[in-house]
Tab-separated table of C-alpha atoms and ligand atoms in Angstrom:
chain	number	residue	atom	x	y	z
P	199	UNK	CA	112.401	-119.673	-110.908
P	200	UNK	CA	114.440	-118.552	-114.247
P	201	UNK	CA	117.409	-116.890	-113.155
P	202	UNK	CA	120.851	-115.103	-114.628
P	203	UNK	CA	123.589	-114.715	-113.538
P	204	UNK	CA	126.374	-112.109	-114.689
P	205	UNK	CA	129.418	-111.566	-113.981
P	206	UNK	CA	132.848	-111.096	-115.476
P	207	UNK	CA	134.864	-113.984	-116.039
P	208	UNK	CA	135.629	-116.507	-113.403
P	209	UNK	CA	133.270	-114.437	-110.993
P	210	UNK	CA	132.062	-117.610	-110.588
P	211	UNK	CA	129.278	-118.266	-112.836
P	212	UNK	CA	129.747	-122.001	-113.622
P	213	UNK	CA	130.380	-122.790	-110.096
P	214	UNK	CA	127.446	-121.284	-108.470
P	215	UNK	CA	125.528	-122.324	-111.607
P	216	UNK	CA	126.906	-126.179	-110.632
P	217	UNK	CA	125.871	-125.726	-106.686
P	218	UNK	CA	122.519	-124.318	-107.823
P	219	UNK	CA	121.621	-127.407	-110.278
P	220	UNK	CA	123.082	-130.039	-107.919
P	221	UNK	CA	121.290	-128.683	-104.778
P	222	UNK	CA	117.921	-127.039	-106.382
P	223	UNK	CA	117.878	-129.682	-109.744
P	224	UNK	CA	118.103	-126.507	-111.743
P	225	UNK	CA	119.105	-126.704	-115.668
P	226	UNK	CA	122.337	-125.126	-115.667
P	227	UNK	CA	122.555	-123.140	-119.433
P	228	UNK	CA	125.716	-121.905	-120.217
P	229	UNK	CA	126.278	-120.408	-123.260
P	230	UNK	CA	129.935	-120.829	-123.443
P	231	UNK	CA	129.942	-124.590	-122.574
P	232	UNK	CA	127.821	-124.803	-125.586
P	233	UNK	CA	129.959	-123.055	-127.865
P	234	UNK	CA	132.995	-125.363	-126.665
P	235	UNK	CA	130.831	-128.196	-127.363
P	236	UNK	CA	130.154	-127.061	-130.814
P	237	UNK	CA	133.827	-126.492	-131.393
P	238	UNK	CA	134.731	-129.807	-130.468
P	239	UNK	CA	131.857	-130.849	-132.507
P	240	UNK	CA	133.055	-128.979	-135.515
P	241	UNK	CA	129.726	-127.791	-136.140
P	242	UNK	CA	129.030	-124.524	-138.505
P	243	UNK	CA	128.581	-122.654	-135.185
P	244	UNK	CA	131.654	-124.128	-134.011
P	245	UNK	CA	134.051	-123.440	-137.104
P	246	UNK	CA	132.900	-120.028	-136.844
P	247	UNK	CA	133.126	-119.637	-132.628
P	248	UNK	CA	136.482	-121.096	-132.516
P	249	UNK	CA	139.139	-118.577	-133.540
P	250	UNK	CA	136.451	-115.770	-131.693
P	251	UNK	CA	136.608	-117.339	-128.676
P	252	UNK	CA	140.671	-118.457	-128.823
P	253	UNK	CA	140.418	-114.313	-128.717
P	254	UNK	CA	138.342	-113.700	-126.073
P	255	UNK	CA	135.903	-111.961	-128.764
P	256	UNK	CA	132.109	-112.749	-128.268
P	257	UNK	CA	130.319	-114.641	-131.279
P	258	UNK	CA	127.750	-112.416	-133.015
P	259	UNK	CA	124.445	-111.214	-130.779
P	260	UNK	CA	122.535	-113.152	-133.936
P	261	UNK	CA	124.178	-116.310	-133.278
P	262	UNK	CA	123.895	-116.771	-129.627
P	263	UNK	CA	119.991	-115.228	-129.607
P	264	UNK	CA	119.279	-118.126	-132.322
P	265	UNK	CA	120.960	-120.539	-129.969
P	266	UNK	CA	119.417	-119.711	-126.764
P	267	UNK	CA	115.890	-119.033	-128.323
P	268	UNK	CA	115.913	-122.541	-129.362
P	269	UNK	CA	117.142	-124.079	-125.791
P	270	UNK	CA	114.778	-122.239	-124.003
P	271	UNK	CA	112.229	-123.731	-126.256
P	272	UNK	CA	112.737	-126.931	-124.864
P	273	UNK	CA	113.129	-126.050	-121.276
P	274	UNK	CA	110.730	-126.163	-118.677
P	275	UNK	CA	111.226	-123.094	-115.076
P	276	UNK	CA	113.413	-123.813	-112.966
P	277	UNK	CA	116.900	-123.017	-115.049
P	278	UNK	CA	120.095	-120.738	-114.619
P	279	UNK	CA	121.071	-118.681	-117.562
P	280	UNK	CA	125.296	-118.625	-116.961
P	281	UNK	CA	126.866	-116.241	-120.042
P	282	UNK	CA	123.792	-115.186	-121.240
P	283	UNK	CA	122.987	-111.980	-122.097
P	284	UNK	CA	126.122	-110.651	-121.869
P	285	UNK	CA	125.414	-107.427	-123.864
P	286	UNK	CA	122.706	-105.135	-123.632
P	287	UNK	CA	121.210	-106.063	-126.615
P	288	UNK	CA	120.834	-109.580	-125.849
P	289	UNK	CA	119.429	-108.834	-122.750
P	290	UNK	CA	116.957	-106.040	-124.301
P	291	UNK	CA	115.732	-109.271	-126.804
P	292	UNK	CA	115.594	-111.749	-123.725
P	293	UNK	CA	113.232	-109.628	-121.878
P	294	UNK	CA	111.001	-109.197	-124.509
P	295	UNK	CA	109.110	-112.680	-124.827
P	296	UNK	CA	111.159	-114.237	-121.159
P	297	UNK	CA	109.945	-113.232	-117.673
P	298	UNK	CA	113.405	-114.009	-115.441
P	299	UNK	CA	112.803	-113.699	-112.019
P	300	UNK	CA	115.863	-112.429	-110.458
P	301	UNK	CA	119.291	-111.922	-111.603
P	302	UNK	CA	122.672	-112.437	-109.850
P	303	UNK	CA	125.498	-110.204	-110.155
P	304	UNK	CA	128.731	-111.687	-108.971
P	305	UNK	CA	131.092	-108.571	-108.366
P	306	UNK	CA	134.500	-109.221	-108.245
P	307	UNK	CA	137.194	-107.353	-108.712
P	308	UNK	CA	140.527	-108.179	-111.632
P	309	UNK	CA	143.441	-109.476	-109.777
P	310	UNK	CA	141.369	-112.298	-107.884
P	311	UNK	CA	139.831	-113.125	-111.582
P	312	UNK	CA	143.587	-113.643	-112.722
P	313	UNK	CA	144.875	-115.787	-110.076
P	314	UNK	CA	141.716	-117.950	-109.996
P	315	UNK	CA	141.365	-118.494	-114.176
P	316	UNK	CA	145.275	-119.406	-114.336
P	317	UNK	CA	144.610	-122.122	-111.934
P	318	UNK	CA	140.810	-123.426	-113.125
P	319	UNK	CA	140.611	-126.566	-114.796
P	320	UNK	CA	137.183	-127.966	-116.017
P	321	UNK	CA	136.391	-131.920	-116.338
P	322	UNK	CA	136.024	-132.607	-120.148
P	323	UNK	CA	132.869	-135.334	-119.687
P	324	UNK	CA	130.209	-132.676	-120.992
P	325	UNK	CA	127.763	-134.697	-118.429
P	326	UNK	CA	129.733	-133.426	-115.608
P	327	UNK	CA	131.042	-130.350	-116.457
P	328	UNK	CA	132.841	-130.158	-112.741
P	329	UNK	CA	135.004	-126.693	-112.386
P	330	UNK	CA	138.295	-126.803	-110.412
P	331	UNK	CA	140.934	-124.800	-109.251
P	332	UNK	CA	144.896	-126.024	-108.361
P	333	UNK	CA	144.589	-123.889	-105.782
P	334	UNK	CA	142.605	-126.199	-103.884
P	335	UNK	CA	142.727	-129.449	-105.957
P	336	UNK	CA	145.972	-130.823	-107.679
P	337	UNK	CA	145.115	-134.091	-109.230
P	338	UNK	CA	144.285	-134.622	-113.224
P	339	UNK	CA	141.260	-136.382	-112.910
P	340	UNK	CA	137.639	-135.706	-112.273
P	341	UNK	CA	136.925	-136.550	-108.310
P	342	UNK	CA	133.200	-137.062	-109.473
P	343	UNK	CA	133.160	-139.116	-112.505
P	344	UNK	CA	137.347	-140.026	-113.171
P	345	UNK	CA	137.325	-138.402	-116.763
P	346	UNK	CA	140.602	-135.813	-117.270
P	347	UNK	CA	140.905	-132.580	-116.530
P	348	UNK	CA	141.889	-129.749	-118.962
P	349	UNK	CA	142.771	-126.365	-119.537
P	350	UNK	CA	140.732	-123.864	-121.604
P	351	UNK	CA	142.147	-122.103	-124.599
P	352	UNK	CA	141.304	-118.555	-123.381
P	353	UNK	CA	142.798	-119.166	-119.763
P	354	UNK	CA	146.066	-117.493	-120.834
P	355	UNK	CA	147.032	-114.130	-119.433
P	356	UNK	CA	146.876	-111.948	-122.513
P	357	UNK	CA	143.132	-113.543	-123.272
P	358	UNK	CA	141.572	-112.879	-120.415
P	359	UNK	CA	142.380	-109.309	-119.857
P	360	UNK	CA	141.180	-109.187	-123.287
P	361	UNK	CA	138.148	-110.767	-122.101
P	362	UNK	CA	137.277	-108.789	-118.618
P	363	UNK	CA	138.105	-105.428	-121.289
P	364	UNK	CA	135.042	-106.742	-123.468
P	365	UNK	CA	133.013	-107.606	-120.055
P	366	UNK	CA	133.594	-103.862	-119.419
P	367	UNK	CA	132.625	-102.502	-122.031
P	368	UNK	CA	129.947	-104.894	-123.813
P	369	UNK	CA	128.375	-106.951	-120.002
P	370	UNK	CA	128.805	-104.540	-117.169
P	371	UNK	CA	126.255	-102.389	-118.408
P	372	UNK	CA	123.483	-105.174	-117.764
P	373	UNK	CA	123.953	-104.622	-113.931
P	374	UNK	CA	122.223	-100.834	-114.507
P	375	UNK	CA	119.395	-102.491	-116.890
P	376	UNK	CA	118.417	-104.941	-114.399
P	377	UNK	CA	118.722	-102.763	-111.416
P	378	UNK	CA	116.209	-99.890	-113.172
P	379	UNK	CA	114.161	-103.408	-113.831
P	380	UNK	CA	114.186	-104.294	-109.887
P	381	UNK	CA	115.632	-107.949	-110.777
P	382	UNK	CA	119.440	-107.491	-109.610
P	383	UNK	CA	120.728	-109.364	-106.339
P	384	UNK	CA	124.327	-108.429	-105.880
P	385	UNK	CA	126.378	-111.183	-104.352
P	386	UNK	CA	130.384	-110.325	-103.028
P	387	UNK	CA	132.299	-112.913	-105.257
P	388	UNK	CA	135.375	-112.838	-103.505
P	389	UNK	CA	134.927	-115.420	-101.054
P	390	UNK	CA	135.400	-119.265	-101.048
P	391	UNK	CA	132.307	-121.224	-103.624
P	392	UNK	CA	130.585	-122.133	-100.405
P	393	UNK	CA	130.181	-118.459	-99.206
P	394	UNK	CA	129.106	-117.405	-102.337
P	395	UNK	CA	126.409	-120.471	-102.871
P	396	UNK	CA	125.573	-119.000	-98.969
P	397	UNK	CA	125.048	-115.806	-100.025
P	398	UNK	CA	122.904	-116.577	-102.933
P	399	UNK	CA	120.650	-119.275	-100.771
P	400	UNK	CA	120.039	-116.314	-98.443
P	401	UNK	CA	119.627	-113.707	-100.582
P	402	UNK	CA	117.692	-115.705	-103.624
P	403	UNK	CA	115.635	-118.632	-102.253
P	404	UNK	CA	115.361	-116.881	-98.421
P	405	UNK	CA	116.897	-119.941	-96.631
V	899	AP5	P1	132.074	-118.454	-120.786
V	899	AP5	O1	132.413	-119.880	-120.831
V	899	AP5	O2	130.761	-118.034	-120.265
V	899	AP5	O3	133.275	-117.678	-120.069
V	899	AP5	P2	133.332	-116.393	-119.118
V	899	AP5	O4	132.147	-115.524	-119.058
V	899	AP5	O5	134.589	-115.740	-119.517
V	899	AP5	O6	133.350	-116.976	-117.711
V	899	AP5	P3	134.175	-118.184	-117.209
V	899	AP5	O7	133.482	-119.464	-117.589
V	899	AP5	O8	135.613	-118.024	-117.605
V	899	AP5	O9	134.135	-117.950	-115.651
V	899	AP5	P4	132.996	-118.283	-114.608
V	899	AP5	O10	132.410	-116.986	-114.138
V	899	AP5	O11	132.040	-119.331	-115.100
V	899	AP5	O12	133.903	-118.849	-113.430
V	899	AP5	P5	134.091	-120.348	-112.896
V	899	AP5	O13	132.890	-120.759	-112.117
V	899	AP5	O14	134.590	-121.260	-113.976
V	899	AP5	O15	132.203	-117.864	-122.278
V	899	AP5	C1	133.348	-118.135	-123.050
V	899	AP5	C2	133.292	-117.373	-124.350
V	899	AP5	O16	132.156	-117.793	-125.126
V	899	AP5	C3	133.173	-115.865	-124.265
V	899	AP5	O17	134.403	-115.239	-124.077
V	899	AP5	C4	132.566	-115.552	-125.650
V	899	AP5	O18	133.551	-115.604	-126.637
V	899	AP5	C5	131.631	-116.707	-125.877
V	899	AP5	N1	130.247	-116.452	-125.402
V	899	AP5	C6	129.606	-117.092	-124.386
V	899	AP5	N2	128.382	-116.575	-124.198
V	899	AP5	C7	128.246	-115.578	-125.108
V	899	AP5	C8	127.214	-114.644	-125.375
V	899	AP5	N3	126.065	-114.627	-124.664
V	899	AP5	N4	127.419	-113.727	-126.363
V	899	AP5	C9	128.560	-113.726	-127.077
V	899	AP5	N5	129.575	-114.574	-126.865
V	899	AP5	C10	129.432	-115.489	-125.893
V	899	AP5	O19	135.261	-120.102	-111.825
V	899	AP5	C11	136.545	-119.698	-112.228
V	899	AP5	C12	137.604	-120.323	-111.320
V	899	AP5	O20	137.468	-119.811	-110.013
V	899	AP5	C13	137.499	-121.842	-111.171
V	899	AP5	O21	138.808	-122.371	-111.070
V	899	AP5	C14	136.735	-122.049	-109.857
V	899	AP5	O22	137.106	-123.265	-109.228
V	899	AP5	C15	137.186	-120.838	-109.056
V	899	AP5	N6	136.133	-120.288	-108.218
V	899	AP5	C16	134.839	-120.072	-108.589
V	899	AP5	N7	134.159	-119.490	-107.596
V	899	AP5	C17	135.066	-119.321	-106.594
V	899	AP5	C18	134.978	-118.752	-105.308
V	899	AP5	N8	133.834	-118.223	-104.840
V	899	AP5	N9	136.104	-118.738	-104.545
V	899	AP5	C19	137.269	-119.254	-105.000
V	899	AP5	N10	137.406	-119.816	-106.220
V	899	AP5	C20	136.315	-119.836	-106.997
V	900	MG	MG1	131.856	-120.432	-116.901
């Protein structure tokens, strides 16, 4: 299958994304993760990305078509689109050479998206990718692969109510566009990961 999912930030997309690839084999895309790779890279795409996404400002629509056109050039069915579209124009160009087969909308509501993105830290081995939260884990290390834990620049309080404003205004209207298409499966993001991978296995694959 060639899913989405959307969702504001830390609804959850990386997570289920993670669940979805280690349990289905799934490629897990995520548009973001390969922005922060560029960045670290200090690639063109990253010099430019950078002080955008310090912001919690999206890169241009041109940019991130380019960069997903390509990927899904080399990818075979069976993959999880995580951050992309995330505006209606990107998702009006998707649909017009991409059959996706359903889409997941992780609903959520603000205050649980602040206490969870304070406390997320992500695994910095780009082969793992593993998402935490010191909620429910407190070390500084990986528990899968040992590699160190960090913080992301846009996890600060004043970015990411920056952020869910431009997921307002720029993503949320996707949920309407693939509803009128017949794609969207909404999924309660408020619970623990497991629920939420639960909800999705029932709702997506029929298990
Ligand atoms: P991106 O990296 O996609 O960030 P985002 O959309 O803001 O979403 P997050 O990654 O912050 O959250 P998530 O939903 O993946 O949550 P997670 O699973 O980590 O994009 C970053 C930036 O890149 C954008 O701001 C933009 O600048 C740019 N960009 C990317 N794509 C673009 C595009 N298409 N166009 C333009 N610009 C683009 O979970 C969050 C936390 O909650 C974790 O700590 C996790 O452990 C915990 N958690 C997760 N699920 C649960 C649960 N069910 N219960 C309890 N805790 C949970
Ligand atoms: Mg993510």
């Amino acid at each position: 299958m060639r899913l989405i999912i959307v969702g504001a930030p830390g609804s959850g997309k990386g997570t289920l994304a993670g669940c979805i690839k280690s349990k289905y084999g799934y490629t897990h895309v995520s548009t973001g993760d390969i922005l922060r790779e560029n960045i670290k890279l200090e690639t063109p795409i990253g010099l430019l990305a950078k002080p955008l996404l310090q912001e919690g400002k999206f890169v241009p629509d041109e940019m991130i078509i380019e960069i997903v056109k390509n990927k899904l050039l080399e990818l075979k069915d069976d993959y999880v689109l995580d951050g992309f579209p995330r505006t209606l124009n990107q998702g009006i160009v998707l649909s017009a050479d991409t059959e996706i087969d359903k889409v997941i909308f992780l609903d959520i509501n603000y205050d649980v998206i602040l206490k969870r993105l304070t406390n997320r830290r992500n695994c910095i081995n780009p082969e793992c990718k593993a998402i935490y939260n010191l909620n429910s884990y407190n070390k500084d290390t990986c528990e899968i692969c040992g590699a160190p834990l960090f913080q992301r620049d846009d996890d600060k309080e004043e970015v990411i109510s920056h952020r869910y404003e431009v997921y307002k205004l720029e993503t949320a209207p996707l949920v309407d566009f693939y509803t009128a298409k017949g794609l969207l499966v909404r999924i309660d993001a408020s619970g623990t990961p497991d629920q939420t991978f639960e909800e999705f296995k029932k709702l997506v694959i029929g298990e």
